[in-house]
JSON list of C-alpha atoms in Angstrom, two decimals:
[
{"chain": "W", "resi": 22, "resn": "UNK", "atom": "CA", "xyz": [7.84, 29.72, -15.31]},
{"chain": "W", "resi": 23, "resn": "UNK", "atom": "CA", "xyz": [10.18, 28.52, -18.02]},
{"chain": "W", "resi": 24, "resn": "UNK", "atom": "CA", "xyz": [13.86, 28.34, -17.24]},
{"chain": "W", "resi": 25, "resn": "UNK", "atom": "CA", "xyz": [16.31, 30.24, -19.38]},
{"chain": "W", "resi": 26, "resn": "UNK", "atom": "CA", "xyz": [18.94, 28.25, -21.20]},
{"chain": "W", "resi": 27, "resn": "UNK", "atom": "CA", "xyz": [22.29, 29.19, -19.62]},
{"chain": "W", "resi": 28, "resn": "UNK", "atom": "CA", "xyz": [24.77, 31.02, -21.82]},
{"chain": "W", "resi": 29, "resn": "UNK", "atom": "CA", "xyz": [27.66, 29.54, -19.86]},
{"chain": "W", "resi": 30, "resn": "UNK", "atom": "CA", "xyz": [28.22, 26.10, -18.44]},
{"chain": "W", "resi": 31, "resn": "UNK", "atom": "CA", "xyz": [28.45, 22.63, -19.82]},
{"chain": "W", "resi": 32, "resn": "UNK", "atom": "CA", "xyz": [26.83, 21.42, -23.01]},
{"chain": "W", "resi": 33, "resn": "UNK", "atom": "CA", "xyz": [24.91, 18.70, -21.18]},
{"chain": "W", "resi": 34, "resn": "UNK", "atom": "CA", "xyz": [23.38, 21.21, -18.76]},
{"chain": "W", "resi": 35, "resn": "UNK", "atom": "CA", "xyz": [22.46, 23.57, -21.60]},
{"chain": "W", "resi": 36, "resn": "UNK", "atom": "CA", "xyz": [20.87, 20.71, -23.55]},
{"chain": "W", "resi": 37, "resn": "UNK", "atom": "CA", "xyz": [18.95, 19.56, -20.48]},
{"chain": "W", "resi": 38, "resn": "UNK", "atom": "CA", "xyz": [17.52, 23.02, -19.78]},
{"chain": "W", "resi": 39, "resn": "UNK", "atom": "CA", "xyz": [16.68, 23.61, -23.46]},
{"chain": "W", "resi": 40, "resn": "UNK", "atom": "CA", "xyz": [14.90, 20.26, -23.72]},
{"chain": "W", "resi": 41, "resn": "UNK", "atom": "CA", "xyz": [12.92, 20.84, -20.53]},
{"chain": "W", "resi": 42, "resn": "UNK", "atom": "CA", "xyz": [11.95, 24.32, -21.69]},
{"chain": "W", "resi": 43, "resn": "UNK", "atom": "CA", "xyz": [10.56, 22.97, -24.95]},
{"chain": "W", "resi": 44, "resn": "UNK", "atom": "CA", "xyz": [8.94, 19.94, -23.30]},
{"chain": "W", "resi": 45, "resn": "UNK", "atom": "CA", "xyz": [7.14, 22.26, -20.88]},
{"chain": "W", "resi": 46, "resn": "UNK", "atom": "CA", "xyz": [6.06, 24.53, -23.76]},
{"chain": "W", "resi": 47, "resn": "UNK", "atom": "CA", "xyz": [4.38, 21.58, -25.51]},
{"chain": "W", "resi": 48, "resn": "UNK", "atom": "CA", "xyz": [2.24, 20.86, -22.45]},
{"chain": "W", "resi": 49, "resn": "UNK", "atom": "CA", "xyz": [1.54, 24.56, -21.91]},
{"chain": "W", "resi": 50, "resn": "UNK", "atom": "CA", "xyz": [0.07, 24.74, -25.42]},
{"chain": "W", "resi": 51, "resn": "UNK", "atom": "CA", "xyz": [-2.58, 22.19, -24.40]},
{"chain": "W", "resi": 52, "resn": "UNK", "atom": "CA", "xyz": [-3.75, 24.11, -21.33]},
{"chain": "W", "resi": 53, "resn": "UNK", "atom": "CA", "xyz": [-7.27, 25.48, -21.50]},
{"chain": "W", "resi": 54, "resn": "UNK", "atom": "CA", "xyz": [-8.22, 23.60, -24.67]},
{"chain": "W", "resi": 55, "resn": "UNK", "atom": "CA", "xyz": [-11.20, 21.27, -24.68]},
{"chain": "W", "resi": 56, "resn": "UNK", "atom": "CA", "xyz": [-11.12, 17.77, -26.12]},
{"chain": "W", "resi": 57, "resn": "UNK", "atom": "CA", "xyz": [-12.54, 18.87, -29.48]},
{"chain": "W", "resi": 58, "resn": "UNK", "atom": "CA", "xyz": [-9.82, 21.51, -29.86]},
{"chain": "W", "resi": 59, "resn": "UNK", "atom": "CA", "xyz": [-7.09, 19.04, -28.90]},
{"chain": "W", "resi": 60, "resn": "UNK", "atom": "CA", "xyz": [-8.32, 16.53, -31.49]},
{"chain": "W", "resi": 61, "resn": "UNK", "atom": "CA", "xyz": [-9.19, 18.90, -34.33]},
{"chain": "W", "resi": 62, "resn": "UNK", "atom": "CA", "xyz": [-7.15, 18.05, -37.44]},
{"chain": "W", "resi": 63, "resn": "UNK", "atom": "CA", "xyz": [-4.88, 20.99, -38.18]},
{"chain": "W", "resi": 64, "resn": "UNK", "atom": "CA", "xyz": [-3.34, 19.73, -41.42]},
{"chain": "W", "resi": 65, "resn": "UNK", "atom": "CA", "xyz": [-4.58, 17.78, -44.47]},
{"chain": "W", "resi": 66, "resn": "UNK", "atom": "CA", "xyz": [-2.84, 14.70, -43.01]},
{"chain": "W", "resi": 67, "resn": "UNK", "atom": "CA", "xyz": [-5.10, 14.79, -39.94]},
{"chain": "W", "resi": 68, "resn": "UNK", "atom": "CA", "xyz": [-2.39, 15.79, -37.46]},
{"chain": "W", "resi": 69, "resn": "UNK", "atom": "CA", "xyz": [-3.78, 17.26, -34.26]},
{"chain": "W", "resi": 70, "resn": "UNK", "atom": "CA", "xyz": [-2.27, 18.67, -31.07]},
{"chain": "W", "resi": 71, "resn": "UNK", "atom": "CA", "xyz": [-2.64, 15.45, -29.10]},
{"chain": "W", "resi": 72, "resn": "UNK", "atom": "CA", "xyz": [-1.08, 13.58, -32.01]},
{"chain": "W", "resi": 73, "resn": "UNK", "atom": "CA", "xyz": [1.94, 15.85, -31.83]},
{"chain": "W", "resi": 74, "resn": "UNK", "atom": "CA", "xyz": [2.27, 15.09, -28.12]},
{"chain": "W", "resi": 75, "resn": "UNK", "atom": "CA", "xyz": [2.04, 11.36, -28.87]},
{"chain": "W", "resi": 76, "resn": "UNK", "atom": "CA", "xyz": [4.63, 11.73, -31.64]},
{"chain": "W", "resi": 77, "resn": "UNK", "atom": "CA", "xyz": [6.98, 13.64, -29.34]},
{"chain": "W", "resi": 78, "resn": "UNK", "atom": "CA", "xyz": [6.69, 10.88, -26.74]},
{"chain": "W", "resi": 79, "resn": "UNK", "atom": "CA", "xyz": [7.82, 8.40, -29.38]},
{"chain": "W", "resi": 80, "resn": "UNK", "atom": "CA", "xyz": [10.67, 10.72, -30.37]},
{"chain": "W", "resi": 81, "resn": "UNK", "atom": "CA", "xyz": [11.83, 10.96, -26.73]},
{"chain": "W", "resi": 82, "resn": "UNK", "atom": "CA", "xyz": [11.94, 7.17, -26.50]},
{"chain": "W", "resi": 83, "resn": "UNK", "atom": "CA", "xyz": [13.55, 6.73, -29.91]},
{"chain": "W", "resi": 84, "resn": "UNK", "atom": "CA", "xyz": [16.32, 9.30, -29.68]},
{"chain": "W", "resi": 85, "resn": "UNK", "atom": "CA", "xyz": [17.14, 9.16, -25.99]},
{"chain": "W", "resi": 86, "resn": "UNK", "atom": "CA", "xyz": [16.48, 5.50, -25.19]},
{"chain": "W", "resi": 87, "resn": "UNK", "atom": "CA", "xyz": [16.68, 3.27, -28.26]},
{"chain": "W", "resi": 88, "resn": "UNK", "atom": "CA", "xyz": [19.73, 5.15, -29.53]},
{"chain": "W", "resi": 89, "resn": "UNK", "atom": "CA", "xyz": [21.59, 4.22, -26.35]},
{"chain": "W", "resi": 90, "resn": "UNK", "atom": "CA", "xyz": [20.30, 0.67, -26.13]},
{"chain": "W", "resi": 91, "resn": "UNK", "atom": "CA", "xyz": [17.72, 1.29, -23.40]},
{"chain": "W", "resi": 92, "resn": "UNK", "atom": "CA", "xyz": [14.38, -0.50, -23.26]},
{"chain": "W", "resi": 93, "resn": "UNK", "atom": "CA", "xyz": [11.33, 1.64, -23.89]},
{"chain": "W", "resi": 94, "resn": "UNK", "atom": "CA", "xyz": [8.38, -0.67, -23.42]},
{"chain": "W", "resi": 95, "resn": "UNK", "atom": "CA", "xyz": [5.54, -0.87, -25.93]},
{"chain": "W", "resi": 96, "resn": "UNK", "atom": "CA", "xyz": [4.47, 2.24, -27.80]},
{"chain": "W", "resi": 97, "resn": "UNK", "atom": "CA", "xyz": [0.78, 3.22, -27.85]},
{"chain": "W", "resi": 98, "resn": "UNK", "atom": "CA", "xyz": [0.83, 3.23, -31.65]},
{"chain": "W", "resi": 99, "resn": "UNK", "atom": "CA", "xyz": [2.11, 0.99, -34.42]},
{"chain": "W", "resi": 100, "resn": "UNK", "atom": "CA", "xyz": [3.58, 2.80, -37.40]},
{"chain": "W", "resi": 101, "resn": "UNK", "atom": "CA", "xyz": [3.98, -0.56, -39.16]},
{"chain": "W", "resi": 102, "resn": "UNK", "atom": "CA", "xyz": [0.18, -0.81, -39.31]},
{"chain": "W", "resi": 103, "resn": "UNK", "atom": "CA", "xyz": [-0.53, 2.91, -39.83]},
{"chain": "W", "resi": 104, "resn": "UNK", "atom": "CA", "xyz": [2.49, 5.09, -40.52]},
{"chain": "W", "resi": 105, "resn": "UNK", "atom": "CA", "xyz": [0.73, 8.25, -39.29]},
{"chain": "W", "resi": 106, "resn": "UNK", "atom": "CA", "xyz": [-0.87, 6.78, -36.15]},
{"chain": "W", "resi": 107, "resn": "UNK", "atom": "CA", "xyz": [1.59, 8.69, -33.98]},
{"chain": "W", "resi": 108, "resn": "UNK", "atom": "CA", "xyz": [0.51, 12.05, -35.44]},
{"chain": "W", "resi": 109, "resn": "UNK", "atom": "CA", "xyz": [-3.11, 12.10, -34.33]},
{"chain": "W", "resi": 110, "resn": "UNK", "atom": "CA", "xyz": [-5.22, 11.10, -31.36]},
{"chain": "W", "resi": 111, "resn": "UNK", "atom": "CA", "xyz": [-7.36, 8.11, -32.22]},
{"chain": "W", "resi": 112, "resn": "UNK", "atom": "CA", "xyz": [-10.96, 7.90, -30.96]},
{"chain": "W", "resi": 113, "resn": "UNK", "atom": "CA", "xyz": [-10.09, 5.14, -28.46]},
{"chain": "W", "resi": 114, "resn": "UNK", "atom": "CA", "xyz": [-7.24, 7.19, -26.90]},
{"chain": "W", "resi": 115, "resn": "UNK", "atom": "CA", "xyz": [-8.06, 9.59, -24.09]},
{"chain": "W", "resi": 116, "resn": "UNK", "atom": "CA", "xyz": [-6.32, 12.90, -23.61]},
{"chain": "W", "resi": 117, "resn": "UNK", "atom": "CA", "xyz": [-5.07, 11.67, -20.22]},
{"chain": "W", "resi": 118, "resn": "UNK", "atom": "CA", "xyz": [-3.58, 8.50, -21.77]},
{"chain": "W", "resi": 119, "resn": "UNK", "atom": "CA", "xyz": [-1.64, 10.50, -24.36]},
{"chain": "W", "resi": 120, "resn": "UNK", "atom": "CA", "xyz": [-0.38, 13.12, -21.90]},
{"chain": "W", "resi": 121, "resn": "UNK", "atom": "CA", "xyz": [0.58, 10.36, -19.45]},
{"chain": "W", "resi": 122, "resn": "UNK", "atom": "CA", "xyz": [2.47, 8.52, -22.21]},
{"chain": "W", "resi": 123, "resn": "UNK", "atom": "CA", "xyz": [4.38, 11.72, -22.98]},
{"chain": "W", "resi": 124, "resn": "UNK", "atom": "CA", "xyz": [5.17, 12.15, -19.28]},
{"chain": "W", "resi": 125, "resn": "UNK", "atom": "CA", "xyz": [6.46, 8.57, -19.01]},
{"chain": "W", "resi": 126, "resn": "UNK", "atom": "CA", "xyz": [8.53, 8.95, -22.18]},
{"chain": "W", "resi": 127, "resn": "UNK", "atom": "CA", "xyz": [9.98, 12.21, -20.90]},
{"chain": "W", "resi": 128, "resn": "UNK", "atom": "CA", "xyz": [10.84, 10.64, -17.52]},
{"chain": "W", "resi": 129, "resn": "UNK", "atom": "CA", "xyz": [12.44, 7.62, -19.20]},
{"chain": "W", "resi": 130, "resn": "UNK", "atom": "CA", "xyz": [14.52, 9.85, -21.48]},
{"chain": "W", "resi": 131, "resn": "UNK", "atom": "CA", "xyz": [15.51, 11.95, -18.45]},
{"chain": "W", "resi": 132, "resn": "UNK", "atom": "CA", "xyz": [16.81, 8.86, -16.64]},
{"chain": "W", "resi": 133, "resn": "UNK", "atom": "CA", "xyz": [19.02, 8.08, -19.64]},
{"chain": "W", "resi": 134, "resn": "UNK", "atom": "CA", "xyz": [20.14, 11.72, -19.81]},
{"chain": "W", "resi": 135, "resn": "UNK", "atom": "CA", "xyz": [21.13, 11.69, -16.13]},
{"chain": "W", "resi": 136, "resn": "UNK", "atom": "CA", "xyz": [22.81, 8.29, -16.43]},
{"chain": "W", "resi": 137, "resn": "UNK", "atom": "CA", "xyz": [26.49, 7.52, -16.34]},
{"chain": "W", "resi": 138, "resn": "UNK", "atom": "CA", "xyz": [27.85, 7.56, -19.90]},
{"chain": "W", "resi": 139, "resn": "UNK", "atom": "CA", "xyz": [29.87, 4.48, -19.07]},
{"chain": "W", "resi": 140, "resn": "UNK", "atom": "CA", "xyz": [26.66, 2.54, -18.47]},
{"chain": "W", "resi": 141, "resn": "UNK", "atom": "CA", "xyz": [25.21, 3.42, -21.84]},
{"chain": "W", "resi": 142, "resn": "UNK", "atom": "CA", "xyz": [25.72, 1.07, -24.71]},
{"chain": "W", "resi": 143, "resn": "UNK", "atom": "CA", "xyz": [27.38, 2.10, -27.96]},
{"chain": "W", "resi": 144, "resn": "UNK", "atom": "CA", "xyz": [25.36, 4.11, -30.41]},
{"chain": "W", "resi": 145, "resn": "UNK", "atom": "CA", "xyz": [23.87, 1.79, -33.05]},
{"chain": "W", "resi": 146, "resn": "UNK", "atom": "CA", "xyz": [25.28, 2.16, -36.54]},
{"chain": "W", "resi": 147, "resn": "UNK", "atom": "CA", "xyz": [22.08, 3.78, -37.88]},
{"chain": "W", "resi": 148, "resn": "UNK", "atom": "CA", "xyz": [22.69, 6.74, -35.54]},
{"chain": "W", "resi": 149, "resn": "UNK", "atom": "CA", "xyz": [26.33, 7.40, -36.40]},
{"chain": "W", "resi": 150, "resn": "UNK", "atom": "CA", "xyz": [27.19, 10.30, -38.71]},
{"chain": "W", "resi": 151, "resn": "UNK", "atom": "CA", "xyz": [27.78, 9.08, -42.24]},
{"chain": "W", "resi": 152, "resn": "UNK", "atom": "CA", "xyz": [25.95, 5.78, -41.71]},
{"chain": "W", "resi": 153, "resn": "UNK", "atom": "CA", "xyz": [22.49, 7.01, -42.70]}
]
């Protein structure tokens, strides 16, 4: 059952619940689908559901880890080689590998979220308002 985002309380708690609610919804959307359905291109670009999960794993690591100077480990795709490789499941990637990557990315981002702000490094200049 999905948790409701609290209407009262701290911003960090509200953000945490909202993120978890949406993270859970992504995985819920995959339930009951076979491999062909998970890999079927849904847009002209070839994006598929597993690709979205892979992309979201990269987003978790980028926004919640790299932004605060935390190591992420290697990504299972290289956008320098293929700029859309994070948006679709490749033939050599199993459903389990992609879902596990998303789970690891989510857990890594959660550790940063739960961390002491004093332990986090400064936000890099590319993330500061007005510096984009």
